[in-house]
XYZ file of C-alpha atoms in Angstrom:
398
model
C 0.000 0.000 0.000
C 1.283 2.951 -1.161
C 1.078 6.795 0.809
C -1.594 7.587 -1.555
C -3.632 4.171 -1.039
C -3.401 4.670 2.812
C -4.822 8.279 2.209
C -7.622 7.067 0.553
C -7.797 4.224 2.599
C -8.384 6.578 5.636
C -10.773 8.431 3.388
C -13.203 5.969 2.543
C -12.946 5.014 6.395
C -14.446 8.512 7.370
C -17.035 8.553 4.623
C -17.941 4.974 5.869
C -18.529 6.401 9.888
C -20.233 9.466 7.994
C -22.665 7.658 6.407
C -23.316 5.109 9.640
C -24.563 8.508 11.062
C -21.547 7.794 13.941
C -19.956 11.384 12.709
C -21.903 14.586 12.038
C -19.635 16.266 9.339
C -18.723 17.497 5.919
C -16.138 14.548 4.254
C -12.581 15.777 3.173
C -11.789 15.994 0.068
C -8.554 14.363 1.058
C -6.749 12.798 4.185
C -3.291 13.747 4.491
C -0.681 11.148 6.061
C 3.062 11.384 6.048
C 5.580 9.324 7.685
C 5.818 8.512 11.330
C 7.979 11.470 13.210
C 11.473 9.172 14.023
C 10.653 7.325 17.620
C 6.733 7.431 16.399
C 4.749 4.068 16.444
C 4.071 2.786 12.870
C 5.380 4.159 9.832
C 2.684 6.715 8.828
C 0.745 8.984 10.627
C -2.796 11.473 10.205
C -4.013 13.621 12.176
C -7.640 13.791 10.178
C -8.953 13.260 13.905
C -7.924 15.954 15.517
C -9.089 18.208 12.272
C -12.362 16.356 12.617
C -12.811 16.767 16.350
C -14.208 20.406 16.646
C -16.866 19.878 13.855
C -17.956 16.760 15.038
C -18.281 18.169 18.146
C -16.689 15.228 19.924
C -12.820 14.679 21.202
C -10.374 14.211 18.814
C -9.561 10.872 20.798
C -13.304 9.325 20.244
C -12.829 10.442 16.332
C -9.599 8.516 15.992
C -11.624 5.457 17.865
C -14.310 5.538 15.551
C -12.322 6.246 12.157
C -9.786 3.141 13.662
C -12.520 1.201 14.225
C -13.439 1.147 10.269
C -9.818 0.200 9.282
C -9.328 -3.130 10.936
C -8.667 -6.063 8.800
C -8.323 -3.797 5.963
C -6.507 -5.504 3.237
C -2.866 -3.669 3.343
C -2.816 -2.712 7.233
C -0.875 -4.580 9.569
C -2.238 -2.354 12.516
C -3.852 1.176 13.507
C -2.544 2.613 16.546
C -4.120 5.737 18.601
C -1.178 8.322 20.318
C -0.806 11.233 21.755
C -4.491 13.253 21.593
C -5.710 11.317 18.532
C -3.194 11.095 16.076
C -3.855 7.810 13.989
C -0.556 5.565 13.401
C -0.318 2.660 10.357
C 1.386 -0.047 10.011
C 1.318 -1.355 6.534
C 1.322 -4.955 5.534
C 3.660 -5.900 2.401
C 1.067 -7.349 0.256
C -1.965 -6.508 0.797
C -4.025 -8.401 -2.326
C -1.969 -11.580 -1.451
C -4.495 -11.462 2.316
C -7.348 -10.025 0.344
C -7.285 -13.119 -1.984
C -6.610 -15.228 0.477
C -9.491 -14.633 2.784
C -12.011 -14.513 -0.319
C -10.704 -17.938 -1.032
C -10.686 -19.371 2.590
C -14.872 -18.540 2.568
C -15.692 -18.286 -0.663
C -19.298 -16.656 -1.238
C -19.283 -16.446 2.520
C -16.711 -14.310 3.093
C -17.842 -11.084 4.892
C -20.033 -13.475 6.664
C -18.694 -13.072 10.840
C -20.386 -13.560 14.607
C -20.143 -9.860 15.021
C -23.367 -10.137 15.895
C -23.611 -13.344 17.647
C -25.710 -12.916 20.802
C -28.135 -10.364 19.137
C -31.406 -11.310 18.660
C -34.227 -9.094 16.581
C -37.741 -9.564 15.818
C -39.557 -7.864 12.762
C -43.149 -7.063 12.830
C -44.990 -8.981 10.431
C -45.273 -7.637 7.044
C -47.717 -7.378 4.103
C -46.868 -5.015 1.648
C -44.446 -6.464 -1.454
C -41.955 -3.939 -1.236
C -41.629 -4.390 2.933
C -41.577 -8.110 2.580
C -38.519 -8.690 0.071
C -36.446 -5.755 2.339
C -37.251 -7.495 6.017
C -36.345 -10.359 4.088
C -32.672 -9.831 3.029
C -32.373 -7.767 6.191
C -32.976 -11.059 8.332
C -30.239 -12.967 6.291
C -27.816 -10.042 6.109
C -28.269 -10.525 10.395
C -27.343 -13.880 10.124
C -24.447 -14.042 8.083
C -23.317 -11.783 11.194
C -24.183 -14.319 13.637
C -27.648 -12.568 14.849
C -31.093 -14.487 15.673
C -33.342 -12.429 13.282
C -37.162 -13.994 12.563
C -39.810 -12.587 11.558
C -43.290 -12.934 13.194
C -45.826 -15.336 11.761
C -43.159 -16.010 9.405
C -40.800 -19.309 8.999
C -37.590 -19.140 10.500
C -35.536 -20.123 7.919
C -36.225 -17.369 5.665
C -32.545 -17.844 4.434
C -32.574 -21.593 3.883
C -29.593 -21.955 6.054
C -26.335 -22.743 4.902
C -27.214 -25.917 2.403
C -29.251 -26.515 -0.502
C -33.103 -26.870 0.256
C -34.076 -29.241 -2.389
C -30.767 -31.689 -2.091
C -29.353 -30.614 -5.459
C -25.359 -30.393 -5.517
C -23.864 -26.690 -4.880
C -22.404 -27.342 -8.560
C -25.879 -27.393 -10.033
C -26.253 -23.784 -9.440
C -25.555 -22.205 -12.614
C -26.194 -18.533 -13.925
C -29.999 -19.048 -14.693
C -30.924 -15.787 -16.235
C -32.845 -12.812 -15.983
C -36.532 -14.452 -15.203
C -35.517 -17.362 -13.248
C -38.237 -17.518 -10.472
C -36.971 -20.451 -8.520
C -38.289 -20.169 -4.530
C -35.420 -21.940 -3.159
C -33.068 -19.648 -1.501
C -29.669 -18.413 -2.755
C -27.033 -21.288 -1.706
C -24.035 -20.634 0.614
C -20.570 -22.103 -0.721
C -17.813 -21.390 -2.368
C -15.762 -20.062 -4.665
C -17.548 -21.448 -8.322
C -20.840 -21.805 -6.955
C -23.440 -19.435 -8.803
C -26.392 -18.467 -6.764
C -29.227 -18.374 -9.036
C -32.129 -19.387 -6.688
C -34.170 -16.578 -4.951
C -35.958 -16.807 -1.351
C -39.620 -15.827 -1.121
C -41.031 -13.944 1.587
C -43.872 -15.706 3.524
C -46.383 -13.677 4.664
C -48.317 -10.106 4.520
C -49.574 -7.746 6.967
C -49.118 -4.180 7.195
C -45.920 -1.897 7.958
C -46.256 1.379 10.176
C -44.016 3.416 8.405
C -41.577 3.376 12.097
C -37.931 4.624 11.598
C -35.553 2.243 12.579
C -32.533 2.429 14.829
C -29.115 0.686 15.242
C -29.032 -3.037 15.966
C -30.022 -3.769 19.767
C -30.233 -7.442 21.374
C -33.522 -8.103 22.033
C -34.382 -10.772 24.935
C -35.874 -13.579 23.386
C -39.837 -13.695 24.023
C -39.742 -16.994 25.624
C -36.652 -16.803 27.340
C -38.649 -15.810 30.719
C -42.090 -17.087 31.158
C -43.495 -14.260 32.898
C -41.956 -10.997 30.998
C -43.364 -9.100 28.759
C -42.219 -9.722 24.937
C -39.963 -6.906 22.991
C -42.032 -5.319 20.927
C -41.216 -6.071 17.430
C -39.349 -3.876 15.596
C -40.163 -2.760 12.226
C -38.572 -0.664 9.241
C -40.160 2.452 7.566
C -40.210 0.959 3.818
C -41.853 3.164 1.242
C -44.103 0.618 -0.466
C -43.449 -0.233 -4.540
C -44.809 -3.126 -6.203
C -42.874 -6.244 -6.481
C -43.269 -6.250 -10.540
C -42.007 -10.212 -11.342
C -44.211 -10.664 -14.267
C -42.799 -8.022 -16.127
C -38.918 -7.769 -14.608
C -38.129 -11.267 -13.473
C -37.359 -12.323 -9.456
C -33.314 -10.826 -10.184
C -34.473 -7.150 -11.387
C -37.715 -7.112 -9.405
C -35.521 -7.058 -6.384
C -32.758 -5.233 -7.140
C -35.217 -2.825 -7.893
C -36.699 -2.597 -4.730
C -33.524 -3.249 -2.797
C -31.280 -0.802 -4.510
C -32.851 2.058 -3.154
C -32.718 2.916 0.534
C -35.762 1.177 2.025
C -37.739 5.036 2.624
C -36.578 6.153 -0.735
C -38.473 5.567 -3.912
C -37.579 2.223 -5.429
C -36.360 1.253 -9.448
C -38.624 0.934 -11.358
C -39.713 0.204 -15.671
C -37.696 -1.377 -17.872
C -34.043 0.382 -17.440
C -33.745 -2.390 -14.672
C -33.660 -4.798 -17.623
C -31.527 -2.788 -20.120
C -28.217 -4.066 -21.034
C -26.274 -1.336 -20.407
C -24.032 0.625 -18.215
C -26.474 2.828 -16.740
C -28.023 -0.111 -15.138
C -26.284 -1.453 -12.229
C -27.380 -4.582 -12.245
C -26.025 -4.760 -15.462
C -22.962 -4.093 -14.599
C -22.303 -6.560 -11.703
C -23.890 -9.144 -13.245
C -21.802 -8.291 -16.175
C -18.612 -8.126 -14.176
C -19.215 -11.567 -12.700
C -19.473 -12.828 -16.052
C -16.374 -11.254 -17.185
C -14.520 -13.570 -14.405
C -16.102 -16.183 -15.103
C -14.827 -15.910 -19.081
C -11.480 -14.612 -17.891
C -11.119 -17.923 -16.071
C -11.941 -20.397 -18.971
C -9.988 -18.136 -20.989
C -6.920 -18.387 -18.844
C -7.475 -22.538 -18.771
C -6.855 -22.201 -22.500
C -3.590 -20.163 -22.219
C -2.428 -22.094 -19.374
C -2.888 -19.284 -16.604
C -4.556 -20.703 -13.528
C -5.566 -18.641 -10.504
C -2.280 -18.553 -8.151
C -1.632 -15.216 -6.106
C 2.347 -15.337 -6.534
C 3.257 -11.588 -6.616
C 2.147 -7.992 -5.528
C -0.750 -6.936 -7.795
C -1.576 -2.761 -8.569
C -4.889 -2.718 -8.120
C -5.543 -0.373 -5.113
C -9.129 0.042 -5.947
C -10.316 -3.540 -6.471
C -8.074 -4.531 -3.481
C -9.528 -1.895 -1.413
C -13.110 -2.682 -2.353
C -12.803 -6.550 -1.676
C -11.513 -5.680 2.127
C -14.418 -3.342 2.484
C -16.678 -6.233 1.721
C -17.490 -7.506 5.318
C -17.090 -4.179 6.710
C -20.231 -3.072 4.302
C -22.022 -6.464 5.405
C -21.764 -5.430 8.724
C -23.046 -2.055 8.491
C -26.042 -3.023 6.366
C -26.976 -5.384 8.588
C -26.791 -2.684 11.622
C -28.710 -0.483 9.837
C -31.079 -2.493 8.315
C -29.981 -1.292 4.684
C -29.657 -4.037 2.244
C -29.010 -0.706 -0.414
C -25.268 -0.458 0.852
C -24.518 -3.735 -0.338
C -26.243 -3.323 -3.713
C -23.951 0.104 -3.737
C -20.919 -1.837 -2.665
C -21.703 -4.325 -5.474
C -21.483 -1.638 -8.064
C -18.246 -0.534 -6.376
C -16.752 -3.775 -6.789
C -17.990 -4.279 -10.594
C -16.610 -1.329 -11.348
C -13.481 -1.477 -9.820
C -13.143 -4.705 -11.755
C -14.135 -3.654 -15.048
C -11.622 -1.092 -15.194
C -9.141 -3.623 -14.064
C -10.017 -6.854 -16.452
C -8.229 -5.946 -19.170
C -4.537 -6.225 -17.379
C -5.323 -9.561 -16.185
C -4.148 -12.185 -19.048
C -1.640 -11.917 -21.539
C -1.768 -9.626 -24.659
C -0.561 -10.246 -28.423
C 2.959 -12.210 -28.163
C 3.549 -11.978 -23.764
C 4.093 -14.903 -22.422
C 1.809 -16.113 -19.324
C 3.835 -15.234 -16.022
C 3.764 -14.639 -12.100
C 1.991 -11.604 -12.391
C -0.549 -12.978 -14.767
C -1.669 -15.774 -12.572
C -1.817 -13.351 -9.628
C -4.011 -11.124 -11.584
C -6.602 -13.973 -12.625
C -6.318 -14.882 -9.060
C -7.803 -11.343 -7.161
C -10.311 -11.015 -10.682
C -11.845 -14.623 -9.681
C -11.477 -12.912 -5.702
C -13.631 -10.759 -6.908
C -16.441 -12.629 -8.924
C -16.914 -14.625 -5.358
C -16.981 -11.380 -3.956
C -20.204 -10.147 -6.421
C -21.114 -13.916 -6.220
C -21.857 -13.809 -2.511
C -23.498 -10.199 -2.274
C -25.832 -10.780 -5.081
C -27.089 -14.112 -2.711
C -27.407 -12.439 0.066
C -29.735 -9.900 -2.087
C -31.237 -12.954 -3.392
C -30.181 -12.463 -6.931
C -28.243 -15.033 -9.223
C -25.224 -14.554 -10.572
C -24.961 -15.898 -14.492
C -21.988 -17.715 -16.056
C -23.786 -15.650 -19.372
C -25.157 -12.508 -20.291
């Protein structure tokens, strides 16, 4: 990670505890590090806290906390240290795509998946309208892939299907399907080649008071002692749209209504099928399928997958380690949108980087082409296991 990387780095961490509504102020335009004074910890240093502290109207000591606390396990940093009355101290890592790549490989479509949340149980209100019931929905299984107890009452627990198959097929069989593929079974769990293409329905309807939510809270379970009162449910302010299958297909339909911040006014019409880079879901669905051709394409010019050496990629690298980071916070604040943003991040980031991966006219396949096919097919798990968790499949094809 370079000086500029870190700066950005630290940027994107601000914007992130901006946007969790943890820090009440204008983003820089830039974070400026520099190296570590001699006798310093790390080897670079910021003091974006202490410039932050005043309009944030907290101490420059609780900024640092909070902007540290959005740059652990990012890919690159070895450590984030606090000194002196908030100045934030790195320590980089050497490679930081070679961990990235690593840990996407280690859980495949499941990686971002954690127990952050482990101990935390919630409890939705039942829900009627369409719009309401696809967002509780992939709000319950974003809380479990962070270790919560989310259900939803009067529906069935396993909204998400849990972790295999429902219907006993092999995790192979789940190919790219298409744009109308209306399959109830939910979107698989696995790993690295698996293509979800199966879509969970929601269960039942009843209304939603149009309640603002707040930030994740364990709720005691309503049985755990016979003679206290339950936890009221909670429920999330959705601004109803109609879920609009017949004429989009389950994998626009939802991103459609997911895509949007649940109180905002959802996609809608036929730009949610256009083929084009406008469309969002376009373009992650096109950027897994670019991986997935890169990969067959590198099989036929003998270039397999195999991190060996320090990729440039600062923006794809960066995105991947924000992955569980943006699972995390979606899940907090019941916003299945940031993912679906994230996603676009990610597809992006990869589009602009595809075209370095394999070799070009007479180069010979090398080192640094394996490690590039090796963080592109990081990433297609990456859009692989955040278009499940939206419920949306993931074609080999467009």
């Amino acid at each position: 990670m370079t000086p500029a990387e870190l700066s950005l780095t630290v940027l994107h961490a601000v914007r992130r505890a901006v946007d969790d509504g943890v820090l009440r102020v204008e983003v820089p335009s830039r974070v400026k590090v520099e190296r570590a004074r001699p006798g310093g910890a790390g080897e670079y240093a910021s003091n974006v806290a202490l410039t932050l502290a005043r309009p944030a109207g907290r101490s420059a000591l609780e900024v640092a906390g909070i902007i540290g606390e959005r740059l652990r396990d990012v890919p690159g940093l070895d450590g984030v240290e606090i000194t002196g009355p908030g100045f934030l101290n790195f320590t980089l890592q050497s490679d930081a795509g070679r961990e990235v790549v690593r840990a996407v490989a280690d859980a495949g479509v499941a990686y971002g998946h954690g127990t952050a949340l482990a101990g935390t149980e919630v409890r939705f209100a039942e829900v009627a309208e369409e719009r309401a019931e696809i967002v509780v929905e992939t709000v319950v299984r974003l809380l479990r892939s962070q270790g919560a107890r989310a259900a939803v009452d009067g529906w069935d627990e396993s909204v998400d299907g849990g972790d295999e198959p429902v219907d006993g097929r092999d995790e192979s069989s789940y190919a790219g399907s298409g744009a109308r593929e209306t399959s109830s079974h939910p979107a698989p769990r696995s790993r690295v080649h698996v293509h979800p293409a199966s879509h969970p329905a929601p269960q039942s309807r009843v209304r939603v008071d149009p309640a603002p939510h707040s930030p994740i809270h364990p709720h005691p379970h309503p049985h755990s002692h016979p003679h206290s009162h339950p936890t009221p449910p909670e429920r999330i302010h959705v601004r109803p749209a109609p879920y609009d299958v017949d004429r989009l297909g389950v994998d626009a339909a939802r991103w459609g209504l997911l895509r949007a911040a649940p109180g905002d006014r959802a996609l809608e019409g036929e730009g949610l099928l256009v083929q084009h880079e406008r469309n969002g879901l376009f373009r992650v669905r096109y950027a897994y399928s670019r991986v997935r051709r890169l990969v067959v394409n590198g099989e036929q010019l003998g270039v397999t997958p195999v991190y060996e050496t320090p990729v440039e990629a600062a923006e794809l690298i960066g995105a991947l380690g924000d992955h569980p980071v943006v699972l995390l916070a979606a899940a907090r604040h019941r916003a299945p949108d940031r993912v679906a943003r994230h996603l676009e991040a990610v597809a992006d980031a990869l589009l602009a980087f595809q075209h370095t991966v394999l070799p070009l006219g007479d180069e010979k396949p090398s080192a640094a082409h394996r490690s590039r096919l090796a963080l592109a097919e990081a990433a297609g798990t990456v859009l692989a296991g955040g278009l499940s968790v939206l419920g949306i499949s993931a074609p080999d094809r467009i």
